[in-house]
Amino acid sequence: MSGGLTSLSFPKNAHAALANPPLLKAIAHIEETLVSGRRRAAEALPEFEALRDAGRDIKAHTLAHLDLYLEAFERKVVEAGGFVHWAADAADANRIILDICQKAGARRVTKGKSMITEEVGLNAYLQANGIAPVETDLGEYIIQLRGETPSHIIAPAVHVNKEQVAADFRRVHTDLDPKRNLDEPTSLLAEARGVLRERFLSADVGITGANFLVAETGSTVIVTNEGNGDLTQILPKTHIVLASIEKVVPTLEDVATIMRLLARSATGQEMSVYTTFSTGPRRAGDPDGPEAFHVVLLDNGRSAMLGSEFEDMLRCIRCGACINHCPVYRSVGGHAYGSVYPGPMGSVLTPSLQGLEKSAHLANASTLCGRCESVCPMRIPLPKMLRHWREKEFERHLTPKKARFGLAAWRFLAARPRLYGLATRLGAWGLARLAGRDGALRQVPLAGGWTRWRDLPAPEGGTFRTEWAKRGRK
Amino acid sequence: MSSRDAILGRIRRSLGASGSDAPRLAAVRHRLAETPVNVVPARGQLPSAERIDLFVRKAGEVFATVVRLGGRDDIPAAVAAYLRDRNLPQAIRRGDDRRLADLPWEREAQLAVTTGPSDGSDLVGLSHADAGVAETGTVVLTSGPDNPTTINFLPDHHIVVVDASTVAGDYETVWADLRRRFGAGVMPRTVNLVTGPSRSADIEETLLLGAHGPRSLHILVVG
Ligand code: SF4
């Protein structure tokens, strides 16, 4: 994990992020690019809301029959000449992939962008076993050079600026002419394209994720803009797809429906540049394509989410819309979460995958404003699930002592309306006395975290309940 | 127990379902056999001429360039003109696809045409699409002995021929056509849906064309 960040140190990480102006400047762009792009794309398609309903229904149907669709998918892959491997957890997946690489005698491995390989920590595992994987998505390549993790699921290097990229290229691309101008994104892209071309052409194994697995045909589908995923899967002799079990959908029609939601929600494009269906290895007479095709199906905690209050999360298509629209993400960036998946989707998913003990703070990294749910193409009730996690956190005594005390005190009062009325009246009276002439509080006992950054307006009249009662009587 | 059985067993336990439950099996069989259509946007549901116009407009919106040709025999001249306009050498690589092989290439004496998969040294590749999709200006390319996939990705410039009669309103029409040609549940090894030239916005969210795939996509709509 980048800089040793963990989900448990979210409050500390968030403070550090808030004191990092270049980071804040970088993520500020998201509003003009991804957020307004999504809005325009959704508005330009009258059927967008109906597609969201259809997308939700497809995934709900698939999850209810997940075992059967996975079996159907497996049959079809095998029919097409491919292999299917089942991985119960991250360690399983890593071991299976290393084994395939070793049997293929692989020394060089290229990778398409894939969050799932981040989830299982594949790069570190391969590296420890003598195989150096090269990330080929431009953003992933940049963060690999920097020894970081992605800070966003679709824009992994969104926190890096072009000066930093130029410095990284000069550091790592040792045969780069020092006089070469790397001031602009175009020259940086040209440099990366040249270096990565070599890697593509010399790779023995290509590893990609999948946006969809199609039960009807045994196809794996990747959706990209750069074309790196395609070069990763067609050039090497062996193509390995690592995909989690909930990526399966029944038919090509179902892919079409969700495809119409994916790019619009992610980047505001109507369609990503490359949507590629791969079915088995190259056929007799084919002049190119991989000679061996492996699909590794990963569970890693997902089967236990089925039938639980977190099942809806398995509809997620990793578009990133909830992240882009999250005011917390937009204030602190992705690394502060200390988890592979940031933002609202990450805060719901991470505790399911790695246990609440290791990620108890994440459910609180949200204002529950509801913007995520309102844009989620799969209509996942993210705020509701964040609340579930908060309840579990409290039940399991993972909430910090101070907060537990506050919540317990509040519960005590809330269950006793007359006492509650008295306490709030007293509080309002006290605050009004503490305020300066302008009615603003510059310091409030126990609320230093608030007043350190802004004033608190002092209550002017009675409490809400006394006002309500007064007006009701009139 | 194998991981496979363990995972499937856990899924069934979580769902409280069995793998031999007749109604569940029937539901899955039905969906896979009938491939029901979900929501299809009205946008592409147009008479032929307007559908092709929409395809051309949508492809342009994603930075592809499009030229319309009266007939197949105009393709070699259109290819040569594209190369001239961009100051590119008169050389292309293409697959052995009959739809490209049976063209009057001899009319462009300057043009060097090589065939077979690309090894990354070609500047310009030429492919024949199986279909276009008007809804998003997408071209659909399938792999096969005469249609190398490498040509779609390695050359700097990709020229794609689309028969106007194959421009569909939506993806679902293309799926139905694939099933007709290859059989139900069978796909060619690679099906590429390509919508504009390769791009990236990974550096400071600045949109740049030509990331790893072609820097430009040029579509010749025939007929
Ligand atoms: S939770 Fe919804 S909005 Fe967030 S990444 Fe998943 S599908 Fe997209």
PDB file of C-alpha atoms in Angstrom, chain A residues 135-352:
ATOM      1  CA  GLU A 135       1.665  -1.977 -16.383  1.00  0.00           C
ATOM      2  CA  THR A 136       0.660  -0.663 -19.803  1.00  0.00           C
ATOM      3  CA  ASP A 137      -2.255   1.671 -19.128  1.00  0.00           C
ATOM      4  CA  LEU A 138      -0.630   5.110 -19.142  1.00  0.00           C
ATOM      5  CA  GLY A 139      -1.943   6.029 -15.694  1.00  0.00           C
ATOM      6  CA  GLU A 140      -1.041   2.636 -14.221  1.00  0.00           C
ATOM      7  CA  TYR A 141       2.409   2.820 -15.811  1.00  0.00           C
ATOM      8  CA  ILE A 142       3.019   6.204 -14.196  1.00  0.00           C
ATOM      9  CA  ILE A 143       2.054   5.042 -10.739  1.00  0.00           C
ATOM     10  CA  GLN A 144       4.038   1.834 -11.150  1.00  0.00           C
ATOM     11  CA  LEU A 145       7.129   3.966 -11.847  1.00  0.00           C
ATOM     12  CA  ARG A 146       6.341   5.971  -8.724  1.00  0.00           C
ATOM     13  CA  GLY A 147       5.842   2.861  -6.584  1.00  0.00           C
ATOM     14  CA  GLU A 148       2.322   3.979  -5.755  1.00  0.00           C
ATOM     15  CA  THR A 149      -1.154   2.477  -5.901  1.00  0.00           C
ATOM     16  CA  PRO A 150      -4.022   3.897  -8.003  1.00  0.00           C
ATOM     17  CA  SER A 151      -5.865   6.768  -6.347  1.00  0.00           C
ATOM     18  CA  HIS A 152      -8.948   6.276  -8.527  1.00  0.00           C
ATOM     19  CA  ILE A 153     -10.379   3.173 -10.162  1.00  0.00           C
ATOM     20  CA  ILE A 154     -10.601   4.618 -13.662  1.00  0.00           C
ATOM     21  CA  ALA A 155      -8.082   7.464 -13.455  1.00  0.00           C
ATOM     22  CA  PRO A 156      -5.296   5.831 -11.416  1.00  0.00           C
ATOM     23  CA  ALA A 157      -2.833   8.720 -11.705  1.00  0.00           C
ATOM     24  CA  VAL A 158      -5.327  11.541 -11.262  1.00  0.00           C
ATOM     25  CA  HIS A 159      -3.291  12.782  -8.269  1.00  0.00           C
ATOM     26  CA  VAL A 160      -0.055  13.198 -10.274  1.00  0.00           C
ATOM     27  CA  ASN A 161       0.794  16.344 -12.257  1.00  0.00           C
ATOM     28  CA  LYS A 162       2.722  16.515 -15.510  1.00  0.00           C
ATOM     29  CA  GLU A 163       5.896  17.852 -13.929  1.00  0.00           C
ATOM     30  CA  GLN A 164       5.992  14.800 -11.672  1.00  0.00           C
ATOM     31  CA  VAL A 165       5.435  12.497 -14.658  1.00  0.00           C
ATOM     32  CA  ALA A 166       8.293  14.168 -16.540  1.00  0.00           C
ATOM     33  CA  ALA A 167      10.600  13.727 -13.546  1.00  0.00           C
ATOM     34  CA  ASP A 168       9.656  10.060 -13.232  1.00  0.00           C
ATOM     35  CA  PHE A 169      10.301   9.389 -16.921  1.00  0.00           C
ATOM     36  CA  ARG A 170      13.731  11.067 -16.700  1.00  0.00           C
ATOM     37  CA  ARG A 171      14.550   8.986 -13.637  1.00  0.00           C
ATOM     38  CA  VAL A 172      13.495   5.620 -15.088  1.00  0.00           C
ATOM     39  CA  HIS A 173      13.953   5.918 -18.861  1.00  0.00           C
ATOM     40  CA  THR A 174      17.720   6.063 -18.590  1.00  0.00           C
ATOM     41  CA  ASP A 175      18.423   6.262 -22.329  1.00  0.00           C
ATOM     42  CA  LEU A 176      16.207   9.337 -22.628  1.00  0.00           C
ATOM     43  CA  ASP A 177      18.024  12.323 -24.166  1.00  0.00           C
ATOM     44  CA  PRO A 178      18.287  14.908 -21.353  1.00  0.00           C
ATOM     45  CA  LYS A 179      17.552  17.667 -23.892  1.00  0.00           C
ATOM     46  CA  ARG A 180      14.269  16.036 -24.906  1.00  0.00           C
ATOM     47  CA  ASN A 181      11.367  18.342 -24.093  1.00  0.00           C
ATOM     48  CA  LEU A 182       8.837  16.744 -21.760  1.00  0.00           C
ATOM     49  CA  ASP A 183       6.858  19.852 -20.828  1.00  0.00           C
ATOM     50  CA  GLU A 184       3.543  18.882 -22.295  1.00  0.00           C
ATOM     51  CA  PRO A 185       1.231  15.887 -21.907  1.00  0.00           C
ATOM     52  CA  THR A 186       1.634  15.151 -25.650  1.00  0.00           C
ATOM     53  CA  SER A 187       5.391  14.675 -25.397  1.00  0.00           C
ATOM     54  CA  LEU A 188       4.976  12.593 -22.250  1.00  0.00           C
ATOM     55  CA  LEU A 189       2.479  10.363 -24.024  1.00  0.00           C
ATOM     56  CA  ALA A 190       4.792   9.944 -27.014  1.00  0.00           C
ATOM     57  CA  GLU A 191       7.626   8.932 -24.700  1.00  0.00           C
ATOM     58  CA  ALA A 192       5.486   6.365 -22.860  1.00  0.00           C
ATOM     59  CA  ARG A 193       4.072   5.017 -26.123  1.00  0.00           C
ATOM     60  CA  GLY A 194       7.553   4.377 -27.479  1.00  0.00           C
ATOM     61  CA  VAL A 195       8.827   2.662 -24.336  1.00  0.00           C
ATOM     62  CA  LEU A 196       5.733   0.527 -23.880  1.00  0.00           C
ATOM     63  CA  ARG A 197       5.646  -0.565 -27.546  1.00  0.00           C
ATOM     64  CA  GLU A 198       8.857  -2.456 -26.906  1.00  0.00           C
ATOM     65  CA  ARG A 199       7.361  -4.096 -23.841  1.00  0.00           C
ATOM     66  CA  PHE A 200       4.229  -5.175 -25.675  1.00  0.00           C
ATOM     67  CA  LEU A 201       6.166  -6.793 -28.476  1.00  0.00           C
ATOM     68  CA  SER A 202       8.535  -8.693 -26.190  1.00  0.00           C
ATOM     69  CA  ALA A 203       6.048  -9.965 -23.582  1.00  0.00           C
ATOM     70  CA  ASP A 204       5.544 -13.699 -23.039  1.00  0.00           C
ATOM     71  CA  VAL A 205       2.286 -13.432 -21.106  1.00  0.00           C
ATOM     72  CA  GLY A 206      -0.399 -10.757 -21.083  1.00  0.00           C
ATOM     73  CA  ILE A 207      -2.672 -10.337 -18.070  1.00  0.00           C
ATOM     74  CA  THR A 208      -5.932  -8.398 -18.190  1.00  0.00           C
ATOM     75  CA  GLY A 209      -9.028  -8.051 -16.067  1.00  0.00           C
ATOM     76  CA  ALA A 210     -12.519  -8.195 -17.519  1.00  0.00           C
ATOM     77  CA  ASN A 211     -15.470  -5.839 -17.491  1.00  0.00           C
ATOM     78  CA  PHE A 212     -17.807  -8.686 -18.397  1.00  0.00           C
ATOM     79  CA  LEU A 213     -17.786 -12.450 -18.703  1.00  0.00           C
ATOM     80  CA  VAL A 214     -20.483 -13.632 -21.108  1.00  0.00           C
ATOM     81  CA  ALA A 215     -22.151 -16.917 -20.113  1.00  0.00           C
ATOM     82  CA  GLU A 216     -23.811 -17.292 -23.511  1.00  0.00           C
ATOM     83  CA  THR A 217     -20.529 -17.363 -25.447  1.00  0.00           C
ATOM     84  CA  GLY A 218     -17.667 -17.854 -22.960  1.00  0.00           C
ATOM     85  CA  SER A 219     -16.250 -14.477 -23.967  1.00  0.00           C
ATOM     86  CA  THR A 220     -14.315 -12.142 -21.693  1.00  0.00           C
ATOM     87  CA  VAL A 221     -14.799  -8.459 -22.427  1.00  0.00           C
ATOM     88  CA  ILE A 222     -12.462  -5.562 -21.751  1.00  0.00           C
ATOM     89  CA  VAL A 223     -13.353  -1.913 -22.213  1.00  0.00           C
ATOM     90  CA  THR A 224     -10.502   0.571 -22.672  1.00  0.00           C
ATOM     91  CA  ASN A 225      -9.659   3.856 -24.338  1.00  0.00           C
ATOM     92  CA  GLU A 226      -5.948   3.471 -24.964  1.00  0.00           C
ATOM     93  CA  GLY A 227      -5.808   0.109 -26.714  1.00  0.00           C
ATOM     94  CA  ASN A 228      -3.221  -1.148 -24.228  1.00  0.00           C
ATOM     95  CA  GLY A 229      -5.494  -3.925 -23.046  1.00  0.00           C
ATOM     96  CA  ASP A 230      -5.801  -5.206 -26.593  1.00  0.00           C
ATOM     97  CA  LEU A 231      -2.057  -5.135 -27.236  1.00  0.00           C
ATOM     98  CA  THR A 232      -1.645  -6.946 -23.910  1.00  0.00           C
ATOM     99  CA  GLN A 233      -3.968  -9.740 -24.929  1.00  0.00           C
ATOM    100  CA  ILE A 234      -3.212 -10.248 -28.631  1.00  0.00           C
ATOM    101  CA  LEU A 235       0.589 -10.068 -28.766  1.00  0.00           C
ATOM    102  CA  PRO A 236       1.920 -12.525 -26.129  1.00  0.00           C
ATOM    103  CA  LYS A 237       1.600 -16.291 -26.553  1.00  0.00           C
ATOM    104  CA  THR A 238      -0.501 -16.603 -23.412  1.00  0.00           C
ATOM    105  CA  HIS A 239      -3.434 -14.473 -22.293  1.00  0.00           C
ATOM    106  CA  ILE A 240      -4.590 -14.691 -18.669  1.00  0.00           C
ATOM    107  CA  VAL A 241      -7.837 -13.021 -17.597  1.00  0.00           C
ATOM    108  CA  LEU A 242      -8.370 -12.454 -13.889  1.00  0.00           C
ATOM    109  CA  ALA A 243     -11.997 -11.638 -13.102  1.00  0.00           C
ATOM    110  CA  SER A 244     -14.168 -11.766 -10.022  1.00  0.00           C
ATOM    111  CA  ILE A 245     -17.210 -14.024 -10.098  1.00  0.00           C
ATOM    112  CA  GLU A 246     -19.797 -11.244 -10.195  1.00  0.00           C
ATOM    113  CA  LYS A 247     -18.541 -10.032 -13.601  1.00  0.00           C
ATOM    114  CA  VAL A 248     -20.571 -12.687 -15.382  1.00  0.00           C
ATOM    115  CA  VAL A 249     -23.686 -11.613 -17.307  1.00  0.00           C
ATOM    116  CA  PRO A 250     -25.998 -13.919 -19.254  1.00  0.00           C
ATOM    117  CA  THR A 251     -25.955 -12.679 -22.846  1.00  0.00           C
ATOM    118  CA  LEU A 252     -24.526 -10.264 -25.403  1.00  0.00           C
ATOM    119  CA  GLU A 253     -27.769  -8.274 -25.090  1.00  0.00           C
ATOM    120  CA  ASP A 254     -27.019  -7.811 -21.394  1.00  0.00           C
ATOM    121  CA  VAL A 255     -23.510  -6.596 -22.222  1.00  0.00           C
ATOM    122  CA  ALA A 256     -25.009  -4.073 -24.648  1.00  0.00           C
ATOM    123  CA  THR A 257     -27.318  -2.671 -21.979  1.00  0.00           C
ATOM    124  CA  ILE A 258     -24.633  -2.252 -19.331  1.00  0.00           C
ATOM    125  CA  MET A 259     -22.139  -1.000 -21.924  1.00  0.00           C
ATOM    126  CA  ARG A 260     -24.501   1.903 -22.604  1.00  0.00           C
ATOM    127  CA  LEU A 261     -24.263   2.848 -18.934  1.00  0.00           C
ATOM    128  CA  LEU A 262     -20.588   2.207 -18.297  1.00  0.00           C
ATOM    129  CA  ALA A 263     -18.719   4.818 -20.338  1.00  0.00           C
ATOM    130  CA  ARG A 264     -21.398   7.466 -19.882  1.00  0.00           C
ATOM    131  CA  SER A 265     -21.194   7.086 -16.110  1.00  0.00           C
ATOM    132  CA  ALA A 266     -17.421   6.780 -16.018  1.00  0.00           C
ATOM    133  CA  THR A 267     -16.120   9.518 -18.314  1.00  0.00           C
ATOM    134  CA  GLY A 268     -19.136  10.957 -20.110  1.00  0.00           C
ATOM    135  CA  GLN A 269     -18.216   9.161 -23.337  1.00  0.00           C
ATOM    136  CA  GLU A 270     -21.096   7.449 -25.110  1.00  0.00           C
ATOM    137  CA  MET A 271     -18.849   4.495 -25.719  1.00  0.00           C
ATOM    138  CA  SER A 272     -15.259   3.779 -24.750  1.00  0.00           C
ATOM    139  CA  VAL A 273     -12.898   3.494 -27.705  1.00  0.00           C
ATOM    140  CA  TYR A 274     -12.246  -0.257 -27.543  1.00  0.00           C
ATOM    141  CA  THR A 275     -14.709  -2.877 -26.381  1.00  0.00           C
ATOM    142  CA  THR A 276     -13.159  -6.250 -27.131  1.00  0.00           C
ATOM    143  CA  PHE A 277     -14.652  -9.725 -26.837  1.00  0.00           C
ATOM    144  CA  SER A 278     -12.096 -12.557 -26.518  1.00  0.00           C
ATOM    145  CA  THR A 279     -13.258 -16.137 -26.857  1.00  0.00           C
ATOM    146  CA  GLY A 280     -10.702 -18.902 -26.410  1.00  0.00           C
ATOM    147  CA  PRO A 281      -7.228 -18.960 -27.963  1.00  0.00           C
ATOM    148  CA  ARG A 282      -6.467 -18.273 -31.636  1.00  0.00           C
ATOM    149  CA  ARG A 283      -8.274 -20.579 -34.053  1.00  0.00           C
ATOM    150  CA  ALA A 284      -6.857 -22.787 -36.783  1.00  0.00           C
ATOM    151  CA  GLY A 285      -5.544 -20.556 -39.534  1.00  0.00           C
ATOM    152  CA  ASP A 286      -5.593 -17.378 -37.420  1.00  0.00           C
ATOM    153  CA  PRO A 287      -2.514 -15.268 -38.153  1.00  0.00           C
ATOM    154  CA  ASP A 288      -2.345 -13.704 -34.675  1.00  0.00           C
ATOM    155  CA  GLY A 289      -3.803 -13.818 -31.182  1.00  0.00           C
ATOM    156  CA  PRO A 290      -2.701 -15.806 -28.105  1.00  0.00           C
ATOM    157  CA  GLU A 291      -2.084 -19.538 -28.334  1.00  0.00           C
ATOM    158  CA  ALA A 292      -3.318 -20.169 -24.793  1.00  0.00           C
ATOM    159  CA  PHE A 293      -6.271 -18.561 -23.046  1.00  0.00           C
ATOM    160  CA  HIS A 294      -6.846 -18.822 -19.286  1.00  0.00           C
ATOM    161  CA  VAL A 295      -9.607 -17.348 -17.165  1.00  0.00           C
ATOM    162  CA  VAL A 296      -9.108 -17.165 -13.398  1.00  0.00           C
ATOM    163  CA  LEU A 297     -12.386 -16.702 -11.521  1.00  0.00           C
ATOM    164  CA  LEU A 298     -11.877 -15.036  -8.145  1.00  0.00           C
ATOM    165  CA  ASP A 299     -14.251 -15.206  -5.186  1.00  0.00           C
ATOM    166  CA  ASN A 300     -12.307 -13.455  -2.390  1.00  0.00           C
ATOM    167  CA  GLY A 301     -15.281 -12.838  -0.116  1.00  0.00           C
ATOM    168  CA  ARG A 302     -17.944 -12.238  -2.735  1.00  0.00           C
ATOM    169  CA  SER A 303     -19.906 -15.450  -2.301  1.00  0.00           C
ATOM    170  CA  ALA A 304     -20.429 -14.487   1.334  1.00  0.00           C
ATOM    171  CA  MET A 305     -21.913 -11.124   0.282  1.00  0.00           C
ATOM    172  CA  LEU A 306     -24.700 -12.886  -1.600  1.00  0.00           C
ATOM    173  CA  GLY A 307     -27.882 -13.031   0.413  1.00  0.00           C
ATOM    174  CA  SER A 308     -26.473 -10.478   2.898  1.00  0.00           C
ATOM    175  CA  GLU A 309     -27.312  -6.789   3.295  1.00  0.00           C
ATOM    176  CA  PHE A 310     -24.306  -6.120   1.032  1.00  0.00           C
ATOM    177  CA  GLU A 311     -25.433  -8.217  -1.927  1.00  0.00           C
ATOM    178  CA  ASP A 312     -26.415  -5.133  -3.947  1.00  0.00           C
ATOM    179  CA  MET A 313     -22.760  -4.095  -3.982  1.00  0.00           C
ATOM    180  CA  LEU A 314     -22.065  -7.040  -6.294  1.00  0.00           C
ATOM    181  CA  ARG A 315     -23.927  -5.149  -9.043  1.00  0.00           C
ATOM    182  CA  CYS A 316     -21.056  -2.643  -9.185  1.00  0.00           C
ATOM    183  CA  ILE A 317     -19.505  -2.208 -12.642  1.00  0.00           C
ATOM    184  CA  ARG A 318     -16.565  -0.101 -11.366  1.00  0.00           C
ATOM    185  CA  CYS A 319     -17.497   2.995 -13.345  1.00  0.00           C
ATOM    186  CA  GLY A 320     -16.213   5.362 -10.670  1.00  0.00           C
ATOM    187  CA  ALA A 321     -19.197   7.737 -10.829  1.00  0.00           C
ATOM    188  CA  CYS A 322     -19.817   7.477  -7.088  1.00  0.00           C
ATOM    189  CA  ILE A 323     -16.177   8.393  -6.489  1.00  0.00           C
ATOM    190  CA  ASN A 324     -16.241  11.374  -8.844  1.00  0.00           C
ATOM    191  CA  HIS A 325     -19.373  12.748  -7.202  1.00  0.00           C
ATOM    192  CA  CYS A 326     -18.293  12.155  -3.596  1.00  0.00           C
ATOM    193  CA  PRO A 327     -17.529  15.372  -1.670  1.00  0.00           C
ATOM    194  CA  VAL A 328     -15.235  13.464   0.681  1.00  0.00           C
ATOM    195  CA  TYR A 329     -13.205  11.906  -2.151  1.00  0.00           C
ATOM    196  CA  ARG A 330     -13.065  15.296  -3.824  1.00  0.00           C
ATOM    197  CA  SER A 331     -11.586  16.787  -0.668  1.00  0.00           C
ATOM    198  CA  VAL A 332      -8.952  14.193   0.174  1.00  0.00           C
ATOM    199  CA  GLY A 333      -8.289  12.092  -2.964  1.00  0.00           C
ATOM    200  CA  GLY A 334      -8.060   8.324  -3.172  1.00  0.00           C
ATOM    201  CA  HIS A 335      -4.964   7.434  -1.205  1.00  0.00           C
ATOM    202  CA  ALA A 336      -6.379   8.710   2.078  1.00  0.00           C
ATOM    203  CA  TYR A 337      -8.773   5.767   2.110  1.00  0.00           C
ATOM    204  CA  GLY A 338      -5.799   3.436   2.353  1.00  0.00           C
ATOM    205  CA  SER A 339      -7.721   0.750   0.485  1.00  0.00           C
ATOM    206  CA  VAL A 340      -7.536  -0.525  -3.092  1.00  0.00           C
ATOM    207  CA  TYR A 341     -11.015   0.793  -3.862  1.00  0.00           C
ATOM    208  CA  PRO A 342     -11.590   4.411  -2.773  1.00  0.00           C
ATOM    209  CA  GLY A 343     -14.717   6.518  -2.406  1.00  0.00           C
ATOM    210  CA  PRO A 344     -18.207   5.282  -1.567  1.00  0.00           C
ATOM    211  CA  MET A 345     -17.942   1.989  -3.482  1.00  0.00           C
ATOM    212  CA  GLY A 346     -14.660   1.270  -1.754  1.00  0.00           C
ATOM    213  CA  SER A 347     -15.980   2.103   1.686  1.00  0.00           C
ATOM    214  CA  VAL A 348     -18.786  -0.412   1.187  1.00  0.00           C
ATOM    215  CA  LEU A 349     -16.723  -3.099  -0.522  1.00  0.00           C
ATOM    216  CA  THR A 350     -13.484  -3.030   1.467  1.00  0.00           C
ATOM    217  CA  PRO A 351     -14.887  -4.204   4.822  1.00  0.00           C
ATOM    218  CA  SER A 352     -16.564  -7.104   2.986  1.00  0.00           C
TER     219      SER A 352
END
